[in-house]
Amino acid sequence: MTPAAPQARQDFWLWRLFATGMAFTLFGVGGLLLRLLVFPPQRLIPGSAADRQRRARRALNGTFRCFIRFMVRVGILTVEFKGAERLGRPGQMILANHPSLLDVVFLVGHVGNANCIVKHGLARNPFMRGPIRSAGYITNDESFDMFDRAAAVLRAGETLIVFPEGTRTPPDSLPRFHRGACAIALRGARVVTPVVIRMNPRSLTKGEPWYRIPPCRMRYTIQVGEDLDPATWSDAHPLPIAGRRMNDYLHAYFEAELTRPAAAAGAPGPAAGPDNEHAQQAPQVEPERDESTGN
């Protein structure tokens, strides 16, 4: 077969390359400025540890919103966020797929006081460790203590953002979730809200350098799905089985949404419940794997 011809460069490709470099520079400098100039004065304001975390999260939320606006204005990408007003409720776990480096930015930038499970390595990154520590984000060290802390913040009424793949989705693949997110949800979440992130063309995947920009502008569509009640599974099965059944349902849900034609994307998916549970499971049972989660 003759290989497909490469797509022609569009949307002011050279400008987008320059603007992408500016965006990465701004992101790094912004992290340092938050660490050095914003968070230290915030810690001097009277209040509890929870108050300090809320102030830090509001600062990150505003910073990420400005960063998203910058990327849209300079033509790096477009983004359509459907249903963002339903995010940010007490005890809500926001569970999203992870196609690109910017997914955390979009969600934190749209949820004012959310906690988040982040990669353990980011806590050692000089640009990110200050914001992560000040916001009280949970680092994914794959320990039982991490699961307990994540469930505890949900029971305390915080919103928690989780990327159950543990890393970015490989190109030309569908998400494969670790069961750790379901274990946390079953222990502490009042409600689980799936968020389907679509991007075209794919870019900023794991291991891909920032300067390898796509031939045309990236287009994101972020769709907030219908709420799921963890009790649907926990009331019907022992905890380990409930976690597997819930994870199977989520695999089937995200696979169906991400393979749906663009014109039909965003239509309500099938409701979860004991009566139709087997119909929602993935075609193949997922093999046993470690429970871990992060982004």
Coordinates of C-alpha atoms in Angstrom, one line a residue:
M1 CA 0.0 0.0 0.0
T2 CA 1.2 3.5 -0.8
P3 CA 1.8 5.5 2.5
A4 CA -0.5 8.5 3.0
A5 CA 1.0 11.8 2.0
P6 CA 1.9 14.1 4.9
Q7 CA -0.7 16.7 5.7
A8 CA 0.1 20.2 4.5
R9 CA 1.0 22.7 7.2
Q10 CA -1.9 25.1 7.9
D11 CA -3.1 27.7 10.4
F12 CA 0.1 29.8 10.2
W13 CA 2.4 26.9 11.2
L14 CA 5.5 29.0 11.8
W15 CA 3.6 31.4 14.0
R16 CA 2.1 28.4 16.0
L17 CA 5.6 27.0 16.5
F18 CA 6.8 30.3 17.9
A19 CA 3.7 30.7 20.0
T20 CA 4.0 27.2 21.4
G21 CA 7.6 28.0 22.5
M22 CA 6.3 31.1 24.2
A23 CA 3.5 29.1 25.9
F24 CA 5.9 26.6 27.4
T25 CA 8.2 29.4 28.6
L26 CA 5.3 31.2 30.2
F27 CA 4.2 28.0 31.9
G28 CA 7.6 27.4 33.5
V29 CA 8.1 31.0 34.5
G30 CA 4.6 31.2 35.8
G31 CA 5.2 28.2 38.1
L32 CA 8.3 29.9 39.5
L33 CA 6.6 33.2 40.0
L34 CA 3.7 31.5 41.9
R35 CA 6.2 29.7 44.1
L36 CA 8.4 32.8 44.8
L37 CA 6.0 35.8 44.7
V38 CA 2.4 34.6 45.2
F39 CA 2.3 31.7 47.6
P40 CA 4.7 33.1 50.3
P41 CA 2.6 36.2 50.9
Q42 CA -0.6 34.1 50.9
R43 CA 0.9 32.0 53.7
L44 CA 1.2 35.2 55.8
I45 CA -2.6 35.8 55.7
P46 CA -4.3 34.5 58.8
G47 CA -6.2 31.3 58.4
S48 CA -6.2 27.5 58.7
A49 CA -4.2 25.1 56.5
A50 CA -7.4 24.5 54.5
D51 CA -7.8 28.3 54.0
R52 CA -4.2 28.5 52.6
Q53 CA -4.9 25.6 50.3
R54 CA -8.1 27.3 49.0
R55 CA -6.2 30.5 48.3
A56 CA -3.4 28.6 46.5
R57 CA -6.0 26.7 44.4
R58 CA -7.8 29.9 43.4
A59 CA -4.4 31.3 42.3
L60 CA -3.8 28.2 40.2
N61 CA -7.3 28.3 38.8
G62 CA -6.9 31.9 37.7
T63 CA -3.4 31.3 36.3
F64 CA -4.5 28.3 34.2
R65 CA -7.6 30.2 32.9
C66 CA -5.3 33.0 31.7
F67 CA -2.9 30.4 30.2
I68 CA -5.8 28.8 28.3
R69 CA -7.0 32.2 27.1
F70 CA -3.5 33.0 25.9
M71 CA -3.2 29.7 23.9
V72 CA -6.6 30.3 22.3
R73 CA -5.8 34.0 21.4
V74 CA -2.5 33.2 19.8
G75 CA -4.0 30.4 17.7
I76 CA -2.3 27.4 19.3
L77 CA -5.6 25.6 19.9
T78 CA -9.4 25.9 20.2
V79 CA -11.4 24.5 23.1
E80 CA -15.1 23.8 23.6
F81 CA -16.0 22.8 27.2
K82 CA -19.5 21.3 27.5
G83 CA -21.1 21.1 30.9
A84 CA -18.3 22.7 33.0
E85 CA -21.0 24.2 35.3
R86 CA -21.6 20.7 36.7
L87 CA -18.1 20.4 38.0
G88 CA -16.8 21.4 41.4
R89 CA -19.5 19.9 43.7
P90 CA -18.7 18.6 47.3
G91 CA -17.4 15.0 47.3
Q92 CA -17.4 14.8 43.5
M93 CA -14.7 12.7 41.7
I94 CA -14.0 14.1 38.2
L95 CA -12.7 11.2 36.2
A96 CA -11.2 12.0 32.8
N97 CA -9.2 10.4 30.1
H98 CA -5.7 11.9 29.4
P99 CA -4.8 12.4 25.7
S100 CA -2.4 15.3 26.1
L101 CA -0.2 17.3 28.4
L102 CA -2.8 20.1 28.8
D103 CA -5.7 18.1 30.2
V104 CA -4.8 19.0 33.8
V105 CA -4.7 22.7 32.8
F106 CA -8.2 22.6 31.3
L107 CA -9.8 20.9 34.3
V108 CA -8.0 22.8 37.1
G109 CA -8.7 26.0 35.1
H110 CA -12.4 25.3 35.1
V111 CA -12.9 24.0 38.7
G112 CA -12.1 26.7 41.3
N113 CA -11.2 24.7 44.4
A114 CA -10.4 21.2 43.2
N115 CA -7.9 18.8 44.6
C116 CA -6.0 16.6 42.1
I117 CA -3.9 13.5 42.0
V118 CA -0.7 14.3 40.2
K119 CA 2.4 12.3 39.2
H120 CA 4.8 11.8 42.1
G121 CA 7.7 13.0 39.9
L122 CA 6.1 16.5 39.5
A123 CA 6.6 17.1 43.2
R124 CA 10.3 17.2 42.5
N125 CA 10.0 19.5 39.4
P126 CA 11.4 22.9 40.2
F127 CA 8.6 24.6 38.3
M128 CA 5.7 22.6 39.7
R129 CA 6.6 21.5 43.2
G130 CA 5.7 24.9 44.8
P131 CA 2.2 25.0 43.3
I132 CA 1.6 21.3 44.1
R133 CA 2.7 21.6 47.7
S134 CA 0.8 24.9 48.3
A135 CA -2.4 23.5 46.8
G136 CA -2.2 20.3 48.8
Y137 CA -2.4 18.1 45.7
I138 CA -2.0 14.4 46.3
T139 CA 1.0 12.8 44.7
N140 CA 0.6 9.4 43.2
D141 CA 3.2 7.3 45.0
E142 CA 1.1 4.1 44.5
S143 CA 0.9 3.5 48.3
F144 CA -2.0 2.6 50.4
D145 CA -1.7 5.9 52.2
M146 CA -2.3 7.7 48.9
F147 CA -5.6 5.8 48.4
D148 CA -6.6 6.7 52.0
R149 CA -5.8 10.4 51.6
A150 CA -7.7 10.6 48.3
A151 CA -10.8 8.9 49.8
A152 CA -10.5 11.1 52.9
V153 CA -10.6 14.4 50.9
L154 CA -13.7 13.2 49.1
R155 CA -15.4 12.3 52.3
A156 CA -14.4 15.8 53.6
G157 CA -16.3 17.4 50.8
E158 CA -13.5 18.3 48.3
T159 CA -13.7 17.9 44.6
L160 CA -11.0 15.5 43.3
I161 CA -9.7 15.3 39.7
V162 CA -8.4 11.9 38.7
F163 CA -6.8 10.6 35.5
P164 CA -7.1 6.8 36.0
E165 CA -4.8 5.9 33.1
G166 CA -1.8 7.0 35.2
T167 CA -0.2 8.6 32.2
R168 CA -1.1 10.1 28.8
T169 CA -3.0 7.8 26.4
P170 CA -0.6 6.4 23.7
P171 CA -1.3 7.7 20.2
D172 CA -3.8 5.6 18.2
S173 CA -5.0 3.9 21.4
L174 CA -8.0 4.0 23.7
P175 CA -7.7 4.6 27.4
R176 CA -6.9 1.7 29.7
F177 CA -7.7 2.6 33.3
H178 CA -6.1 1.3 36.5
R179 CA -8.6 0.2 39.1
G180 CA -7.2 2.6 41.7
A181 CA -9.6 5.4 40.7
C182 CA -12.6 3.1 41.3
A183 CA -11.2 1.9 44.6
I184 CA -11.0 5.6 45.7
A185 CA -14.5 6.4 44.4
L186 CA -16.1 3.4 46.2
R187 CA -14.4 4.4 49.5
G188 CA -15.2 8.1 49.5
A189 CA -16.9 9.7 46.5
R190 CA -20.5 11.0 46.7
V191 CA -20.7 11.1 42.9
V192 CA -18.4 10.2 40.0
T193 CA -18.6 12.4 36.9
P194 CA -16.8 11.2 33.8
V195 CA -15.3 13.8 31.5
V196 CA -14.4 12.8 28.0
I197 CA -11.5 14.8 26.4
R198 CA -11.2 14.7 22.6
M199 CA -8.5 16.4 20.7
N200 CA -7.7 16.5 17.0
P201 CA -5.1 16.3 15.8
R202 CA -3.3 14.4 18.6
S203 CA -0.3 16.2 20.0
L204 CA 1.7 16.7 23.3
T205 CA 1.6 13.0 23.9
K206 CA 4.0 11.3 26.3
G207 CA 7.6 11.6 25.1
E208 CA 6.7 14.0 22.2
P209 CA 8.8 17.2 22.2
W210 CA 7.0 20.6 22.4
Y211 CA 8.3 21.7 19.0
R212 CA 6.8 18.8 17.1
I213 CA 3.5 20.7 16.6
P214 CA 0.7 19.3 14.4
P215 CA 0.2 20.6 10.9
C216 CA -3.0 22.4 11.9
R217 CA -4.4 24.0 15.1
M218 CA -5.3 21.6 17.9
R219 CA -9.0 21.4 18.6
Y220 CA -10.2 20.2 22.0
T221 CA -13.8 19.2 22.9
I222 CA -14.3 18.5 26.6
Q223 CA -17.7 16.8 27.4
V224 CA -19.0 16.4 31.0
G225 CA -21.0 13.2 31.2
E226 CA -23.8 12.1 33.4
D227 CA -23.2 11.5 37.1
L228 CA -22.5 8.0 38.3
D229 CA -23.5 6.8 41.8
P230 CA -20.7 4.6 43.3
A231 CA -23.4 2.9 45.4
T232 CA -24.7 1.3 42.2
W233 CA -21.7 -1.1 42.4
S234 CA -20.8 -1.0 46.1
D235 CA -24.3 -2.0 47.3
A236 CA -24.5 -4.9 44.9
H237 CA -21.0 -6.5 45.3
P238 CA -18.1 -6.8 47.8
L239 CA -15.6 -4.0 47.3
P240 CA -13.0 -5.8 45.1
I241 CA -15.6 -7.1 42.7
A242 CA -17.4 -3.7 42.8
G243 CA -14.2 -2.0 41.7
R244 CA -13.7 -4.4 38.8
R245 CA -17.3 -4.0 37.6
M246 CA -17.2 -0.2 37.9
N247 CA -13.9 -0.1 36.0
D248 CA -15.3 -2.4 33.3
Y249 CA -18.3 0.0 32.9
L250 CA -16.0 3.0 32.7
H251 CA -13.8 1.3 30.0
A252 CA -16.9 0.6 28.0
Y253 CA -18.3 4.2 28.5
F254 CA -15.1 5.9 27.4
E255 CA -14.5 3.6 24.5
A256 CA -18.0 4.2 23.2
E257 CA -17.7 8.0 23.6
L258 CA -14.3 8.2 22.0
T259 CA -15.2 6.0 19.0
R260 CA -18.5 7.8 18.4
P261 CA -18.7 9.9 15.3
A262 CA -18.0 13.6 15.9
A263 CA -21.5 14.5 14.9
A264 CA -23.0 12.3 17.6
A265 CA -20.5 13.1 20.3
G266 CA -22.0 14.5 23.5
A267 CA -25.2 12.5 23.4
P268 CA -26.0 10.8 26.7
G269 CA -24.4 7.5 27.2
P270 CA -26.1 4.4 28.7
A271 CA -27.1 4.6 32.3
A272 CA -25.3 2.4 34.8
G273 CA -27.3 0.0 36.9
P274 CA -27.5 -3.6 38.1
D275 CA -30.0 -4.5 35.5
N276 CA -27.9 -3.5 32.5
E277 CA -24.5 -3.8 34.1
H278 CA -23.2 -6.7 32.0
A279 CA -24.3 -4.9 28.8
Q280 CA -22.0 -2.0 29.7
Q281 CA -18.9 -4.0 30.4
A282 CA -15.9 -3.9 28.0
P283 CA -15.9 -6.7 25.4
Q284 CA -13.0 -8.4 27.2
V285 CA -12.4 -8.5 30.9
E286 CA -9.4 -6.4 31.9
P287 CA -6.5 -8.4 33.2
E288 CA -5.4 -7.9 36.8
R289 CA -3.1 -4.8 37.3
D290 CA -1.8 -2.6 40.0
E291 CA -4.1 0.0 41.5
S292 CA -2.6 3.3 40.6
T293 CA -3.8 6.6 39.4
G294 CA -2.3 10.0 38.4
N295 CA -1.7 12.1 35.4

